[in-house]
Coordinates of C-alpha atoms in Angstrom, one line a residue:
Chain P
M1 CA -4.8 -30.1 -16.8
I2 CA -2.7 -29.0 -13.9
E3 CA -0.7 -31.8 -12.4
F4 CA 0.9 -31.8 -9.0
H5 CA 3.2 -34.7 -8.7
N6 CA 4.6 -35.7 -5.3
V7 CA 4.9 -32.0 -4.3
S8 CA 6.5 -31.3 -0.9
V9 CA 7.4 -27.9 0.6
A10 CA 9.2 -27.3 3.8
Y11 CA 9.8 -24.0 5.7
K12 CA 12.9 -24.2 7.9
K13 CA 12.8 -28.0 7.8
K14 CA 9.2 -28.1 9.0
P15 CA 7.0 -29.8 6.3
V16 CA 4.2 -27.6 5.1
L17 CA 3.1 -29.8 2.2
W18 CA 3.8 -33.5 2.0
N19 CA 3.8 -35.6 -1.1
V20 CA 0.7 -34.0 -2.7
D21 CA -0.5 -35.7 -5.9
L22 CA -3.3 -33.9 -7.6
E23 CA -4.8 -33.6 -11.1
I24 CA -7.0 -30.6 -11.7
K25 CA -8.9 -30.9 -15.0
K26 CA -9.4 -27.9 -17.3
G27 CA -12.6 -26.1 -16.5
S28 CA -12.6 -27.1 -12.8
L29 CA -13.7 -24.8 -10.1
V30 CA -11.9 -25.9 -7.0
A31 CA -12.0 -24.9 -3.3
I32 CA -9.0 -25.7 -1.3
V33 CA -10.1 -26.0 2.3
G34 CA -8.2 -27.0 5.5
P35 CA -7.2 -25.7 8.9
N36 CA -4.7 -22.9 9.5
G37 CA -1.3 -23.9 8.5
A38 CA -2.5 -26.7 6.3
G39 CA -0.5 -25.4 3.4
K40 CA -3.4 -24.0 1.3
S41 CA -1.7 -20.8 0.2
T42 CA 1.6 -22.7 0.0
L43 CA 0.1 -25.1 -2.6
L44 CA -0.7 -22.1 -4.9
K45 CA 2.7 -20.5 -4.3
A46 CA 4.4 -23.8 -5.0
A47 CA 2.6 -24.0 -8.3
L48 CA 3.7 -20.5 -9.2
G49 CA 7.3 -21.2 -8.3
L50 CA 7.2 -18.6 -5.4
V51 CA 8.4 -21.2 -2.9
P52 CA 11.0 -23.8 -3.6
L53 CA 9.8 -27.4 -3.8
S54 CA 11.7 -30.0 -1.8
S55 CA 10.3 -32.7 -4.0
G56 CA 8.0 -33.2 -7.0
Y57 CA 6.9 -30.9 -9.8
V58 CA 3.9 -29.0 -11.1
R59 CA 3.0 -29.2 -14.7
F60 CA 0.4 -27.7 -17.0
N61 CA -0.6 -29.6 -20.1
D62 CA 2.6 -31.7 -19.7
K63 CA 4.9 -28.7 -19.6
P64 CA 6.2 -27.0 -16.5
L65 CA 3.7 -24.4 -15.3
A66 CA 4.9 -20.9 -16.2
P67 CA 3.9 -18.1 -14.0
R68 CA 2.6 -16.1 -17.0
E69 CA -0.1 -18.6 -17.6
V70 CA -1.7 -17.9 -14.2
S71 CA -3.8 -14.9 -13.0
Y72 CA -3.1 -14.7 -9.3
V73 CA -5.1 -12.9 -6.7
P74 CA -3.0 -12.4 -3.5
Q75 CA -4.3 -12.3 0.0
R76 CA -5.5 -8.8 0.9
E77 CA -2.9 -8.3 3.7
N78 CA -0.1 -8.9 1.2
V79 CA -0.8 -5.8 -0.7
D80 CA 0.6 -2.3 0.0
W81 CA -2.6 -0.3 0.1
D82 CA -0.8 3.0 0.6
F83 CA 0.9 2.7 -2.8
P84 CA 0.0 5.7 -5.0
V85 CA -2.0 3.9 -7.7
S86 CA -5.6 4.1 -8.7
V87 CA -8.0 1.3 -9.4
L88 CA -7.4 1.7 -13.2
D89 CA -3.6 1.7 -12.7
V90 CA -3.7 -1.6 -10.8
V91 CA -5.9 -3.3 -13.3
L92 CA -3.9 -2.0 -16.2
M93 CA -0.7 -3.5 -14.7
S94 CA -1.9 -6.9 -15.8
R95 CA -1.7 -5.6 -19.4
Y96 CA 2.0 -4.7 -19.2
K97 CA 4.1 -6.7 -21.6
G98 CA 7.7 -7.2 -20.8
W99 CA 10.4 -4.6 -20.3
F100 CA 9.5 -2.3 -23.2
N101 CA 5.8 -2.2 -23.0
R102 CA 3.2 0.0 -24.5
I103 CA -0.4 0.3 -23.3
T104 CA -2.8 0.4 -26.2
E105 CA -6.4 1.5 -26.5
Q106 CA -7.3 -2.2 -26.5
D107 CA -5.6 -2.6 -23.1
Y108 CA -7.6 0.3 -21.7
K109 CA -10.8 -1.2 -23.1
I110 CA -10.0 -4.7 -21.6
A111 CA -9.2 -3.1 -18.2
K112 CA -12.3 -1.0 -18.1
E113 CA -14.5 -4.0 -19.1
S114 CA -13.1 -6.1 -16.2
I115 CA -13.6 -3.2 -13.8
E116 CA -17.2 -3.0 -15.1
R117 CA -17.8 -6.7 -14.5
L118 CA -16.8 -6.2 -10.8
E119 CA -19.1 -3.2 -10.6
I120 CA -16.5 -0.7 -9.5
S121 CA -16.5 1.6 -12.5
D122 CA -17.4 4.5 -10.3
L123 CA -14.1 4.0 -8.4
L124 CA -11.9 4.0 -11.5
D125 CA -9.7 7.0 -10.3
N126 CA -9.8 6.3 -6.6
Q127 CA -6.5 5.5 -4.9
I128 CA -6.8 1.8 -3.8
G129 CA -6.4 2.7 -0.1
E130 CA -9.6 4.7 -0.2
L131 CA -11.8 1.7 -1.0
S132 CA -13.6 -0.6 1.4
G133 CA -12.3 -4.2 1.9
G134 CA -14.8 -5.7 -0.5
Q135 CA -14.0 -3.2 -3.2
Q136 CA -10.3 -3.7 -2.7
Q137 CA -10.8 -7.4 -3.3
R138 CA -12.8 -6.7 -6.4
V139 CA -9.9 -4.6 -7.8
F140 CA -7.6 -7.6 -7.7
I141 CA -10.2 -9.9 -9.2
A142 CA -10.7 -7.4 -12.0
R143 CA -7.0 -7.3 -12.6
A144 CA -6.9 -11.1 -12.7
L145 CA -9.7 -11.1 -15.3
A146 CA -7.9 -8.5 -17.4
Q147 CA -4.9 -10.7 -17.6
H148 CA -6.8 -13.2 -19.8
S149 CA -5.2 -16.3 -18.5
E150 CA -6.4 -19.9 -18.7
I151 CA -5.7 -20.5 -15.0
Y152 CA -6.9 -18.4 -12.0
F153 CA -5.4 -18.8 -8.5
M154 CA -7.1 -16.9 -5.8
D155 CA -6.0 -16.7 -2.1
E156 CA -9.0 -16.2 0.2
P157 CA -11.0 -13.8 -2.1
F158 CA -14.0 -14.2 0.1
A159 CA -12.2 -13.3 3.4
A160 CA -14.0 -10.5 5.2
V161 CA -16.0 -9.1 2.3
D162 CA -19.5 -7.6 2.3
A163 CA -22.5 -9.6 1.0
K164 CA -22.6 -7.7 -2.3
T165 CA -18.9 -8.4 -3.1
E166 CA -19.4 -12.1 -2.1
S167 CA -22.2 -12.6 -4.6
I168 CA -20.3 -10.7 -7.4
I169 CA -17.2 -12.8 -6.9
A170 CA -19.2 -16.0 -6.7
N171 CA -20.9 -15.1 -10.1
I172 CA -17.5 -14.4 -11.6
L173 CA -16.2 -17.8 -10.6
K174 CA -19.2 -19.5 -12.2
D175 CA -18.7 -17.4 -15.4
L176 CA -15.0 -18.3 -15.6
T177 CA -15.9 -22.0 -15.4
K178 CA -18.4 -21.5 -18.2
E179 CA -15.6 -20.0 -20.3
N180 CA -13.7 -23.3 -19.5
K181 CA -11.1 -21.6 -17.4
T182 CA -9.5 -23.5 -14.5
V183 CA -10.1 -21.7 -11.2
V184 CA -8.5 -22.7 -7.9
V185 CA -9.5 -20.8 -4.7
V186 CA -8.2 -21.0 -1.2
H187 CA -11.4 -20.8 0.8
H188 CA -12.1 -20.6 4.5
D189 CA -15.9 -20.9 4.8
L190 CA -16.9 -24.6 4.7
Q191 CA -20.6 -23.8 4.5
T192 CA -20.5 -22.0 1.2
V193 CA -18.2 -24.6 -0.5
P194 CA -21.1 -26.6 -2.0
E195 CA -22.8 -23.5 -3.2
Y196 CA -19.8 -21.8 -4.9
F197 CA -17.6 -24.6 -6.0
D198 CA -17.7 -27.8 -8.1
Q199 CA -14.6 -29.5 -6.8
S200 CA -12.8 -29.4 -3.5
L201 CA -9.4 -30.3 -2.2
L202 CA -9.3 -31.1 1.5
L203 CA -5.8 -30.4 2.6
N204 CA -3.9 -30.7 5.8
V205 CA -0.3 -30.8 4.9
R206 CA -1.2 -34.0 3.1
K207 CA -4.0 -34.3 0.6
V208 CA -7.0 -35.8 2.4
A209 CA -9.4 -36.0 -0.5
Y210 CA -10.0 -34.4 -3.9
G211 CA -13.0 -34.6 -6.1
D212 CA -16.5 -33.3 -6.7
V213 CA -17.8 -31.5 -3.6
S214 CA -20.7 -33.8 -3.2
D215 CA -18.3 -36.8 -3.1
V216 CA -15.5 -35.5 -0.9
F217 CA -17.5 -33.4 1.6
T218 CA -18.2 -36.2 4.0
N219 CA -18.1 -36.1 7.7
E220 CA -15.3 -38.6 7.8
N221 CA -13.1 -36.6 5.4
L222 CA -13.8 -33.3 7.2
I223 CA -12.8 -34.8 10.5
K224 CA -9.7 -36.2 8.9
T225 CA -8.9 -32.8 7.5
Y226 CA -9.5 -30.7 10.6
G227 CA -7.9 -33.5 12.4
G228 CA -7.6 -34.7 15.9
R229 CA -8.4 -31.3 17.2
L230 CA -12.1 -31.8 16.6
N231 CA -11.9 -35.1 18.3
V232 CA -10.0 -33.7 21.2
L233 CA -12.6 -30.9 21.6
E234 CA -15.3 -33.5 21.4
D235 CA -13.6 -35.6 24.1
I236 CA -13.1 -32.6 26.3
S237 CA -16.7 -31.4 26.0
L238 CA -17.8 -35.0 26.8
E239 CA -15.6 -35.0 29.9
M240 CA -17.0 -31.6 31.0
G241 CA -20.6 -32.8 30.4
R242 CA -20.2 -35.7 32.9
Chain O
M1 CA 29.8 31.9 -10.7
I2 CA 26.8 31.8 -8.5
E3 CA 24.6 31.1 -11.5
W4 CA 26.6 28.0 -12.2
I5 CA 26.3 26.8 -8.6
F6 CA 22.6 27.3 -8.8
L7 CA 22.3 25.4 -12.1
I8 CA 24.4 22.5 -11.0
A9 CA 22.6 22.3 -7.7
L10 CA 19.3 22.3 -9.4
L11 CA 20.3 19.5 -11.8
V12 CA 21.7 17.5 -8.9
S13 CA 18.6 17.8 -6.7
V14 CA 16.0 17.3 -9.5
T15 CA 17.9 14.2 -10.7
C16 CA 18.1 12.9 -7.1
A17 CA 14.4 13.6 -6.5
I18 CA 13.1 11.7 -9.5
S19 CA 15.5 8.8 -8.9
G20 CA 14.3 8.7 -5.3
V21 CA 10.6 8.2 -5.9
F22 CA 10.8 4.5 -6.6
L23 CA 13.4 4.1 -3.8
V24 CA 10.8 5.3 -1.4
L25 CA 8.0 3.4 -3.0
R26 CA 10.0 0.2 -2.9
R27 CA 10.6 0.9 0.8
D28 CA 14.3 0.7 0.0
S29 CA 15.4 4.1 1.5
L30 CA 18.0 2.3 3.7
L31 CA 19.3 0.6 0.7
G32 CA 19.9 3.9 -1.0
D33 CA 21.7 5.1 2.1
S34 CA 23.9 2.0 2.1
I35 CA 24.7 2.3 -1.6
S36 CA 25.7 6.0 -1.2
H37 CA 28.2 4.9 1.4
S38 CA 29.5 1.7 -0.2
I39 CA 30.4 3.5 -3.5
L40 CA 33.3 5.1 -1.6
L41 CA 35.0 1.7 -1.6
G42 CA 34.4 1.4 -5.4
I43 CA 35.9 4.8 -5.9
A44 CA 38.8 4.1 -3.6
L45 CA 39.6 0.8 -5.4
V46 CA 39.6 2.6 -8.7
F47 CA 42.2 5.0 -7.2
L48 CA 44.2 2.1 -5.9
I49 CA 44.2 0.0 -9.1
F50 CA 44.2 2.6 -11.9
E51 CA 45.5 5.6 -10.1
S52 CA 42.9 7.6 -11.9
R53 CA 40.0 9.9 -11.2
D54 CA 38.3 9.3 -14.6
P55 CA 34.6 9.7 -14.1
L56 CA 33.7 6.7 -16.2
L57 CA 36.0 4.4 -14.3
M58 CA 34.7 5.8 -11.0
T59 CA 31.1 5.2 -12.1
V60 CA 31.8 1.6 -13.0
G61 CA 33.6 1.1 -9.7
G62 CA 30.8 2.7 -7.7
A63 CA 28.1 0.7 -9.6
I64 CA 29.9 -2.5 -8.9
A65 CA 30.2 -1.6 -5.2
G66 CA 26.5 -0.8 -5.1
V67 CA 25.4 -4.0 -6.6
V68 CA 27.8 -6.0 -4.4
T69 CA 26.3 -4.2 -1.4
A70 CA 22.8 -5.2 -2.4
L71 CA 23.8 -8.8 -3.3
L72 CA 25.8 -9.3 -0.1
S73 CA 23.1 -7.9 2.2
K74 CA 20.4 -10.0 0.4
F75 CA 22.7 -13.1 1.0
L76 CA 23.1 -12.2 4.7
S77 CA 19.4 -11.5 5.1
S78 CA 18.7 -15.2 5.2
R79 CA 20.4 -15.3 8.5
L80 CA 19.9 -11.7 9.8
P81 CA 17.2 -9.0 9.4
I82 CA 17.8 -7.0 6.2
D83 CA 18.4 -3.7 8.0
T84 CA 21.1 -5.4 10.1
S85 CA 22.8 -7.0 7.2
L86 CA 22.7 -3.7 5.2
G87 CA 24.2 -1.9 8.3
V88 CA 27.0 -4.3 8.6
V89 CA 27.8 -4.3 4.8
F90 CA 27.7 -0.6 4.1
S91 CA 29.6 0.6 7.2
S92 CA 32.4 -1.9 6.5
F93 CA 32.6 -1.0 2.8
F94 CA 32.7 2.7 3.8
A95 CA 35.4 2.1 6.4
L96 CA 37.5 0.2 3.9
G97 CA 37.0 3.0 1.4
V98 CA 38.2 5.6 3.9
I99 CA 41.3 3.5 4.8
I100 CA 42.3 2.9 1.2
I101 CA 41.8 6.6 0.4
S102 CA 43.9 7.7 3.3
F103 CA 47.0 5.7 2.3
T104 CA 46.7 5.8 -1.5
A105 CA 45.4 9.3 -2.1
R106 CA 47.6 11.4 0.1
N107 CA 48.6 13.3 -3.0
V108 CA 45.2 13.4 -4.5
D109 CA 42.8 16.2 -3.7
L110 CA 40.2 14.3 -2.0
D111 CA 39.7 15.2 1.7
P112 CA 37.3 13.7 4.3
S113 CA 35.0 16.7 4.3
C114 CA 34.3 16.2 0.6
V115 CA 33.3 12.6 1.5
L116 CA 30.9 14.1 4.0
Y117 CA 29.2 16.8 2.1
G118 CA 31.0 17.3 -1.2
N119 CA 32.3 20.7 -2.5
L120 CA 29.7 21.9 -5.0
E121 CA 30.8 25.5 -4.5
L122 CA 34.3 24.8 -6.0
L123 CA 33.1 22.8 -9.0
P124 CA 32.4 25.8 -11.3
F125 CA 36.1 26.5 -11.4
D126 CA 36.9 23.3 -13.3
T127 CA 35.7 24.1 -16.8
I128 CA 35.9 23.1 -20.4
G129 CA 36.0 26.4 -22.2
E130 CA 33.4 28.5 -20.4
I131 CA 31.3 25.7 -19.1
P132 CA 32.0 23.8 -15.8
K133 CA 32.6 20.1 -16.3
A134 CA 30.3 19.4 -13.3
F135 CA 27.4 21.1 -15.1
L136 CA 27.8 19.0 -18.2
R137 CA 28.1 15.8 -16.2
S138 CA 25.0 16.7 -14.2
L139 CA 23.1 17.5 -17.3
A140 CA 24.0 14.2 -18.9
L141 CA 23.0 12.3 -15.8
F142 CA 19.7 14.2 -15.6
F143 CA 18.8 13.1 -19.1
L144 CA 20.0 9.6 -18.5
V145 CA 17.8 9.2 -15.4
L146 CA 14.9 10.9 -17.1
G147 CA 15.1 8.7 -20.1
F148 CA 15.4 5.6 -18.0
L149 CA 12.3 6.5 -16.0
L150 CA 10.3 7.4 -19.1
V151 CA 11.1 4.1 -20.7
F152 CA 10.9 1.8 -17.6
W153 CA 8.5 3.5 -15.2
R154 CA 5.9 0.8 -15.7
V155 CA 8.4 -2.0 -15.0
L156 CA 9.5 -0.2 -11.9
L157 CA 6.0 0.5 -10.8
V158 CA 4.7 -3.1 -11.2
S159 CA 7.8 -4.6 -9.6
S160 CA 7.6 -2.3 -6.7
F161 CA 3.9 -3.0 -6.2
D162 CA 3.6 -6.7 -6.9
E163 CA 6.5 -9.2 -7.5
V164 CA 4.2 -12.1 -8.3
L165 CA 2.5 -10.2 -11.1
T166 CA 5.8 -9.0 -12.3
K167 CA 6.9 -12.6 -12.8
A168 CA 3.6 -13.4 -14.4
L169 CA 4.3 -10.7 -17.0
G170 CA 7.6 -12.3 -17.9
I171 CA 9.8 -9.8 -16.1
N172 CA 12.3 -11.0 -13.6
P173 CA 11.8 -8.7 -10.5
K174 CA 15.4 -9.5 -9.3
V175 CA 16.8 -8.1 -12.6
V176 CA 14.6 -4.9 -12.1
Y177 CA 16.0 -4.6 -8.6
Y178 CA 19.6 -4.8 -9.6
V179 CA 19.2 -2.5 -12.6
F180 CA 17.6 0.0 -10.2
V181 CA 20.5 -0.6 -7.7
C182 CA 22.9 0.3 -10.6
L183 CA 20.9 3.5 -11.3
I184 CA 21.1 4.6 -7.7
S185 CA 24.8 3.8 -7.6
V186 CA 25.5 5.7 -10.7
V187 CA 23.6 8.7 -9.4
T188 CA 25.4 8.7 -6.1
V189 CA 28.9 8.2 -7.7
L190 CA 28.5 11.0 -10.2
F191 CA 27.1 13.4 -7.6
F192 CA 29.7 12.2 -5.0
E193 CA 32.0 15.2 -5.6
M194 CA 29.1 17.6 -5.4
V195 CA 27.2 16.5 -2.4
G196 CA 29.2 13.7 -0.7
S197 CA 27.9 10.4 0.4
I198 CA 25.8 11.4 3.3
L199 CA 23.6 14.2 2.3
V200 CA 22.7 12.6 -1.1
I201 CA 20.3 10.3 0.6
G202 CA 18.3 13.3 1.9
M203 CA 18.1 14.6 -1.6
L204 CA 17.0 11.2 -2.9
V205 CA 14.3 10.5 -0.3
T206 CA 13.0 13.8 1.2
P207 CA 11.2 15.1 -1.9
A208 CA 9.4 11.8 -2.4
A209 CA 8.6 11.6 1.3
C210 CA 7.0 15.1 1.2
S211 CA 5.0 14.3 -2.0
L212 CA 3.6 11.1 -0.6
L213 CA 2.1 13.1 2.2
L214 CA 0.5 15.4 -0.3
T215 CA -0.8 13.2 -3.0
T216 CA -1.8 9.6 -3.9
R217 CA -1.1 9.6 -7.6
L218 CA 2.2 8.5 -9.1
N219 CA 2.4 11.3 -11.7
T220 CA 1.7 14.0 -9.1
V221 CA 4.2 12.3 -6.8
F222 CA 6.9 12.9 -9.5
L223 CA 5.7 16.5 -10.2
F224 CA 5.6 17.4 -6.5
S225 CA 9.0 15.8 -5.9
I226 CA 10.5 17.9 -8.7
A227 CA 8.8 21.1 -7.3
I228 CA 10.0 20.4 -3.8
S229 CA 13.5 19.7 -4.9
I230 CA 13.6 23.0 -6.9
I231 CA 12.3 25.0 -3.9
S232 CA 14.7 23.4 -1.5
T233 CA 17.6 24.0 -3.8
I234 CA 16.8 27.7 -4.3
L235 CA 16.4 28.2 -0.5
G236 CA 19.3 26.0 0.3
V237 CA 21.8 27.6 -2.0
K238 CA 20.9 31.1 -0.8
L239 CA 21.1 29.9 2.8
S240 CA 24.5 28.3 2.5
L241 CA 26.0 31.1 0.5
S242 CA 24.8 33.7 3.0
I243 CA 26.3 31.9 6.0
D244 CA 29.2 30.3 4.0
A245 CA 28.2 26.7 4.7
P246 CA 28.5 23.8 2.3
V247 CA 25.8 24.0 -0.4
A248 CA 24.7 20.4 -0.1
A249 CA 24.1 21.0 3.6
G250 CA 22.0 24.0 2.8
I251 CA 19.9 22.1 0.3
A252 CA 19.4 19.2 2.7
T253 CA 18.4 21.6 5.5
A254 CA 15.9 23.4 3.3
G255 CA 14.5 20.0 2.4
L256 CA 14.0 19.3 6.1
I257 CA 12.2 22.6 6.6
L258 CA 9.9 21.8 3.7
F259 CA 9.3 18.4 5.0
L260 CA 8.3 19.7 8.4
I261 CA 6.0 22.2 6.8
V262 CA 4.4 19.5 4.7
L263 CA 4.2 17.1 7.7
F264 CA 2.3 19.7 9.7
F265 CA 0.2 21.4 7.1
A266 CA -0.5 18.8 4.4
P267 CA -4.2 19.2 3.7
K268 CA -5.2 15.6 4.3
N269 CA -2.4 13.8 6.2
G270 CA -0.8 16.8 8.0
V271 CA -0.5 16.8 11.8
F272 CA -2.0 20.2 12.0
S273 CA -4.9 19.5 9.6
K274 CA -5.7 16.3 11.5
F275 CA -5.7 18.4 14.7
I276 CA -8.1 20.9 13.2
E277 CA -10.2 18.1 11.9
R278 CA -10.5 16.5 15.3
L279 CA -11.2 19.9 16.9
L280 CA -14.0 20.6 14.4
T281 CA -15.5 17.1 15.0
R282 CA -15.5 17.7 18.8
Y283 CA -17.2 21.1 18.2
R284 CA -19.8 19.4 16.0
I285 CA -20.4 16.7 18.5
A286 CA -20.8 19.2 21.4
T287 CA -23.2 21.3 19.2
E288 CA -25.3 18.3 18.2
D289 CA -25.4 17.1 21.8
L290 CA -26.6 20.5 23.0
L291 CA -29.3 20.7 20.2
A292 CA -30.5 17.2 21.2
D293 CA -30.7 18.2 24.8
L294 CA -32.7 21.3 24.1
Y295 CA -34.9 19.3 21.8
R296 CA -35.6 16.8 24.7
Q297 CA -36.4 19.8 26.9
T298 CA -39.1 21.0 24.4
E299 CA -40.5 17.4 24.4
K300 CA -41.1 17.9 28.2
G301 CA -42.6 21.3 27.6
F302 CA -39.6 23.5 28.5
Y303 CA -39.0 25.9 25.7
V304 CA -36.6 28.3 27.4
T305 CA -33.3 27.2 28.8
P306 CA -31.4 29.4 31.3
K307 CA -28.1 30.8 30.0
S308 CA -26.1 29.2 32.8
S309 CA -26.8 25.7 31.6
I310 CA -25.5 26.2 28.0
S311 CA -21.7 26.2 27.4
R312 CA -20.5 29.7 26.6
F313 CA -18.4 28.4 23.8
L314 CA -21.3 27.1 21.8
I315 CA -23.7 30.0 22.0
P316 CA -22.1 32.4 19.4
G317 CA -21.8 29.7 16.7
L318 CA -25.4 28.5 17.2
K319 CA -26.8 32.1 17.2
L320 CA -24.8 32.8 14.0
R321 CA -26.2 29.8 12.3
G322 CA -29.7 30.8 13.4
L323 CA -30.3 27.7 15.5
L324 CA -30.7 29.5 18.8
E325 CA -32.3 32.8 19.9
G326 CA -32.3 34.8 23.1
S327 CA -35.8 34.7 24.6
S328 CA -37.5 37.6 26.3
Q329 CA -37.3 35.8 29.7
G330 CA -33.5 36.0 29.7
G331 CA -32.7 32.4 28.6
F332 CA -32.3 30.8 25.2
S333 CA -34.7 28.9 23.0
L334 CA -34.4 26.9 19.8
T335 CA -35.5 28.6 16.6
K336 CA -37.5 26.6 14.1
K337 CA -34.3 25.7 12.3
G338 CA -32.6 24.7 15.6
H339 CA -35.6 22.6 16.5
D340 CA -35.3 20.7 13.2
A341 CA -31.6 20.2 13.7
G342 CA -32.2 18.8 17.2
A343 CA -34.9 16.6 15.9
L344 CA -32.5 15.2 13.3
V345 CA -30.0 14.2 16.0
I346 CA -32.7 12.6 18.2
R347 CA -34.1 10.8 15.2
K348 CA -30.7 9.2 14.5
H349 CA -30.3 8.4 18.2
R350 CA -33.6 6.7 18.5
L351 CA -33.5 4.9 15.2
F352 CA -30.1 3.5 16.2
E353 CA -31.5 2.4 19.6
S354 CA -34.4 0.6 17.8
F355 CA -31.9 -1.0 15.4
L356 CA -29.8 -2.3 18.2
E357 CA -32.8 -3.7 20.0
Q358 CA -34.5 -5.3 16.9
E359 CA -31.6 -6.4 14.8
I360 CA -28.9 -7.1 17.3
G361 CA -31.1 -8.0 20.2
L362 CA -29.4 -5.9 22.9
P363 CA -31.4 -5.4 26.1
P364 CA -32.9 -1.9 26.7
D365 CA -30.3 -0.8 29.3
H366 CA -27.5 -1.3 26.8
L367 CA -28.8 1.0 24.1
H368 CA -28.4 4.6 25.2
E369 CA -24.7 4.8 25.9
I370 CA -23.5 3.6 22.5
S371 CA -26.2 5.5 20.5
E372 CA -25.1 8.7 22.2
K373 CA -21.7 8.2 20.4
V374 CA -22.9 6.8 17.2
E375 CA -25.6 9.4 16.5
H376 CA -23.0 11.9 15.4
F377 CA -21.7 9.6 12.7
I378 CA -24.9 8.4 11.0
T379 CA -24.9 9.8 7.4
E380 CA -28.1 10.6 5.5
K381 CA -27.7 7.4 3.6
S382 CA -27.4 5.2 6.7
E383 CA -30.3 7.1 8.3
S384 CA -32.6 6.3 5.4
E385 CA -31.5 2.7 5.5
L386 CA -32.3 2.6 9.3
R387 CA -35.6 4.3 8.6
E388 CA -36.5 1.5 6.2
S389 CA -35.7 -1.4 8.5
I390 CA -37.3 0.2 11.6
K391 CA -41.0 0.1 11.1
S392 CA -42.1 1.3 14.6
E393 CA -42.9 5.0 15.4
K394 CA -41.4 4.7 18.9
D395 CA -38.0 3.8 20.2
P396 CA -37.4 1.0 22.7
H397 CA -38.0 3.3 25.6
G398 CA -41.4 4.3 24.2
K399 CA -40.3 7.8 23.0
V400 CA -41.5 9.0 19.7
I401 CA -39.0 8.9 16.8
P402 CA -39.2 12.4 15.3

């Protein structure tokens, strides 16, 4: 179980996350949804210790969550795609072990299996900048798989990918849940949440709701999450309609 | 003596080249420049405190100065952009170093020009037995750097590429960063006498910069960097000896020349190759447009086109490829092969028009202009995909899709 207890994060004194309490059970498949600037990515980064917490803590099985327990898939724009590495190089990186590491046959095998699962085996030796957006996304998911963690954090893996990539990733998420891994995904497309995910966190700086998608995906919760803006738009459109 | 100059210069530039690859990949070239200046303060303080030119002491002093530069600029970067903080820190360290040297080292043989570009050409005179000290020192540093890279290249690679993953692997990226800063400091301190503190950055960065324009694989980046540093050393030493200029300046100049050559002529990313590529594409488009035009003429029953209405530039190429032939009436007509080639362009054009109308729902008067551009970039694969989704035999304007 991952436990967020009273987690707050501020950037330059402006709160990005406020007193978030959350318990994610082992084997959950969670979509974090919310408007831009709701703190979705920040929540993942806070859990990984990449941003300082102004209050609270994040624990995994009653111990502080260590970065090495998590496979993290960054947002695509945070990657240097000109870097001179191939698909295999990137996936193998997740098999490095500390300062004096050695890559074994076993590591190669694991890396190639993950690449196979994402159906990019034919691109093994391509430099990562030569791939399409969807293929690039799949490289990082393959890398996360090869890391063999219990927890998977993914930041917008479905953003701007082709239909094939989308279905491959969706299947991988389901598979991971079957293996009883915990998967937390920042997701931007509300429509596909019920199809791809079991649980959802509705977030807008504060936690609005968390639970099974069927329970929390109510009109009321969504309006609360996407906030006054929707109401304002509704009001304005009413005014204009008069 | 010249042989020793060559050997020392080769060791210096190859060592710099392999140290510089990760400097460039980490996008820390300015940091390297800053370190190579700041070490002067370290060296000067060693003079001031120990009144010694012991290489080991100087190395330690330089490494400390390098790390302090990195630390201080990182600290300031919470308030200022990182390039600004680096600029402030390294120039002031350099200035302090110059001041300390000028009042402590009046009787030590270290002059300002040595700070600028070293005095590699004098070093072979300072020997142990037959062998110059500088050669031994460079050889030792070369093996040190080589060994360091062989052991830690994966750590350097992953920490340059992805800090979060580095942490997840149980490696502290900050430690990697400062260890790397130490390495660059040691390299710049030990080569200080040979190439000074300004030109060393060119020797660190230029080979990697050239290589990254030529290749997209890490191992080849290293091999190319080594090759480029060797070539620029040979050219540079010859150049500087023939015009009696400082050796380091010769090497850096040769590096610049190589860089310009690569910049223009690199097969994939070069300015010149891009230009040729664009030119070829324009030629291809013009040819395809002409073939399509001639094909449309044949649809209307005109099989011969007068010479005057065909661009003079296109005729020889088309005739050579057997697409066009002179007709007995004095104009030109398409050969069988040319007719097929024209049909292919028209097919793509009309398929795409149909696609735009059926799948995107554009009105008929919006279709031609865009298809006229797109037709040249439809691959065989996309064409067959279009063919599959377009069932009709005719395009939206009622013309037959060939």
